[in-house]
Amino acid sequence: MSDHSEAPVAPVEAYERPYYVAVFATVRTQDQSGYSETNARMEDLVKDVPGFLGMDHAQTPGGLGITVGYFRDSDALTEWRSDAEHRAAQERGRAEWYESIRSPVMTCRKVPC
């Protein structure tokens, strides 16, 4: 049995295709000062992007995190990727919160991709 709390989890609903996904994987640093507040702000901010559908996130006890954001179309994904506040948070993440970050962007029009 693990010693960390486990909240009930469920993936986001299946969306009508086509949709686009942005995937990024990170390994966190020890110092996470300010991360929670910035993460909460980004979660609120992305909800305002027309075409944002939802997000899944998984985190291992060792610090590996994978986040998948779902967007209705490429315009929605582009709007999110180019948002100035989001880009500033990404830069801060690279400088302070992540030992490594990998963020390929994938597009899916039908399954399988």
mmCIF file of N, CA, C and O in Angstrom, residues 3 11 17 20-21 25-26 28-29 34 42 45-46 49 51 55 58 63 70 72 80 84-86 93 95 100-101 108:
data_model
loop_
_atom_site.group_PDB
_atom_site.id
_atom_site.type_symbol
_atom_site.label_atom_id
_atom_site.label_comp_id
_atom_site.label_asym_id
_atom_site.label_seq_id
_atom_site.Cartn_x
_atom_site.Cartn_y
_atom_site.Cartn_z
ATOM 1 N N ASP A 3 2.004 5.246 0.556
ATOM 2 C CA ASP A 3 1.852 6.179 1.663
ATOM 3 C C ASP A 3 1.367 7.540 1.196
ATOM 4 O O ASP A 3 1.316 8.473 1.967
ATOM 5 N N PRO A 11 -10.388 9.425 -16.647
ATOM 6 C CA PRO A 11 -9.939 10.195 -17.806
ATOM 7 C C PRO A 11 -11.056 11.103 -18.297
ATOM 8 O O PRO A 11 -12.227 10.900 -17.973
ATOM 9 N N ARG A 17 -14.310 12.905 -32.945
ATOM 10 C CA ARG A 17 -13.139 13.180 -33.761
ATOM 11 C C ARG A 17 -13.532 14.051 -34.949
ATOM 12 O O ARG A 17 -14.673 13.993 -35.370
ATOM 13 N N TYR A 20 -7.422 17.540 -31.554
ATOM 14 C CA TYR A 20 -5.978 17.665 -31.483
ATOM 15 C C TYR A 20 -5.547 17.502 -30.036
ATOM 16 O O TYR A 20 -6.292 17.871 -29.128
ATOM 17 N N VAL A 21 -4.343 16.974 -29.859
ATOM 18 C CA VAL A 21 -3.815 16.822 -28.505
ATOM 19 C C VAL A 21 -2.433 17.453 -28.423
ATOM 20 O O VAL A 21 -1.671 17.449 -29.391
ATOM 21 N N ALA A 25 5.750 15.747 -21.268
ATOM 22 C CA ALA A 25 6.239 14.917 -20.173
ATOM 23 C C ALA A 25 7.322 15.689 -19.447
ATOM 24 O O ALA A 25 8.150 16.353 -20.075
ATOM 25 N N THR A 26 7.313 15.623 -18.125
ATOM 26 C CA THR A 26 8.266 16.375 -17.322
ATOM 27 C C THR A 26 8.812 15.520 -16.187
ATOM 28 O O THR A 26 8.187 14.556 -15.755
ATOM 29 N N ARG A 28 10.187 16.644 -12.419
ATOM 30 C CA ARG A 28 10.243 17.834 -11.568
ATOM 31 C C ARG A 28 11.531 17.934 -10.758
ATOM 32 O O ARG A 28 12.139 16.930 -10.419
ATOM 33 N N THR A 29 11.863 19.177 -10.433
ATOM 34 C CA THR A 29 12.972 19.450 -9.529
ATOM 35 C C THR A 29 12.481 19.314 -8.088
ATOM 36 O O THR A 29 11.277 19.184 -7.840
ATOM 37 N N GLY A 34 6.006 27.993 -5.824
ATOM 38 C CA GLY A 34 5.216 28.740 -6.790
ATOM 39 C C GLY A 34 4.569 27.897 -7.870
ATOM 40 O O GLY A 34 3.746 28.397 -8.639
ATOM 41 N N MET A 42 -2.797 28.275 -14.921
ATOM 42 C CA MET A 42 -2.798 27.758 -16.292
ATOM 43 C C MET A 42 -4.043 26.912 -16.550
ATOM 44 O O MET A 42 -4.639 26.994 -17.635
ATOM 45 N N LEU A 45 -6.762 29.379 -17.111
ATOM 46 C CA LEU A 45 -6.554 30.136 -18.344
ATOM 47 C C LEU A 45 -6.893 29.316 -19.585
ATOM 48 O O LEU A 45 -7.554 29.810 -20.500
ATOM 49 N N VAL A 46 -6.491 28.055 -19.619
ATOM 50 C CA VAL A 46 -6.740 27.231 -20.809
ATOM 51 C C VAL A 46 -8.237 26.994 -21.010
ATOM 52 O O VAL A 46 -8.690 26.843 -22.141
ATOM 53 N N VAL A 49 -9.891 29.201 -23.596
ATOM 54 C CA VAL A 49 -9.556 29.068 -25.007
ATOM 55 C C VAL A 49 -10.729 28.396 -25.729
ATOM 56 O O VAL A 49 -11.087 27.259 -25.393
ATOM 57 N N GLY A 51 -12.543 26.081 -27.919
ATOM 58 C CA GLY A 51 -12.083 24.836 -28.510
ATOM 59 C C GLY A 51 -11.295 23.954 -27.563
ATOM 60 O O GLY A 51 -10.929 22.838 -27.923
ATOM 61 N N MET A 55 -8.397 17.935 -20.187
ATOM 62 C CA MET A 55 -7.009 17.613 -19.919
ATOM 63 C C MET A 55 -6.933 16.372 -19.038
ATOM 64 O O MET A 55 -7.773 16.179 -18.158
ATOM 65 N N ALA A 58 -1.050 12.634 -15.335
ATOM 66 C CA ALA A 58 -0.606 11.527 -14.490
ATOM 67 C C ALA A 58 0.758 11.881 -13.918
ATOM 68 O O ALA A 58 1.582 12.499 -14.601
ATOM 69 N N GLY A 63 8.285 11.510 -9.711
ATOM 70 C CA GLY A 63 8.325 12.854 -10.275
ATOM 71 C C GLY A 63 8.064 12.969 -11.758
ATOM 72 O O GLY A 63 8.013 14.072 -12.291
ATOM 73 N N TYR A 70 -6.565 18.394 -24.704
ATOM 74 C CA TYR A 70 -7.397 18.084 -25.867
ATOM 75 C C TYR A 70 -8.015 19.366 -26.408
ATOM 76 O O TYR A 70 -8.578 20.152 -25.634
ATOM 77 N N ARG A 72 -10.302 21.113 -29.846
ATOM 78 C CA ARG A 72 -11.213 20.829 -30.953
ATOM 79 C C ARG A 72 -10.523 20.942 -32.306
ATOM 80 O O ARG A 72 -10.775 20.170 -33.214
ATOM 81 N N TRP A 80 -3.593 28.465 -27.608
ATOM 82 C CA TRP A 80 -3.045 28.123 -26.298
ATOM 83 C C TRP A 80 -1.526 28.172 -26.309
ATOM 84 O O TRP A 80 -0.910 28.721 -25.403
ATOM 85 N N ALA A 84 0.596 34.537 -24.186
ATOM 86 C CA ALA A 84 1.775 35.131 -23.546
ATOM 87 C C ALA A 84 1.958 34.654 -22.104
ATOM 88 O O ALA A 84 3.092 34.364 -21.677
ATOM 89 N N GLU A 85 0.886 34.571 -21.346
ATOM 90 C CA GLU A 85 1.000 34.132 -19.951
ATOM 91 C C GLU A 85 1.406 32.656 -19.879
ATOM 92 O O GLU A 85 2.215 32.264 -19.033
ATOM 93 N N HIS A 86 0.883 31.852 -20.787
ATOM 94 C CA HIS A 86 1.264 30.438 -20.852
ATOM 95 C C HIS A 86 2.741 30.296 -21.209
ATOM 96 O O HIS A 86 3.467 29.517 -20.605
ATOM 97 N N GLY A 93 8.862 27.290 -15.831
ATOM 98 C CA GLY A 93 8.941 25.854 -15.587
ATOM 99 C C GLY A 93 10.286 25.288 -15.989
ATOM 100 O O GLY A 93 10.903 24.526 -15.240
ATOM 101 N N ALA A 95 13.070 26.861 -16.202
ATOM 102 C CA ALA A 95 14.126 27.434 -15.360
ATOM 103 C C ALA A 95 14.086 26.932 -13.918
ATOM 104 O O ALA A 95 15.139 26.799 -13.283
ATOM 105 N N SER A 100 13.681 18.066 -16.560
ATOM 106 C CA SER A 100 13.585 17.856 -17.997
ATOM 107 C C SER A 100 12.138 18.038 -18.422
ATOM 108 O O SER A 100 11.215 17.864 -17.630
ATOM 109 N N ILE A 101 11.978 18.422 -19.660
ATOM 110 C CA ILE A 101 10.648 18.591 -20.228
ATOM 111 C C ILE A 101 10.718 18.204 -21.699
ATOM 112 O O ILE A 101 11.668 18.541 -22.404
ATOM 113 N N CYS A 108 -4.230 14.298 -34.204
ATOM 114 C CA CYS A 108 -4.938 13.066 -34.560
ATOM 115 C C CYS A 108 -6.233 13.430 -35.265
ATOM 116 O O CYS A 108 -7.001 14.224 -34.762
#
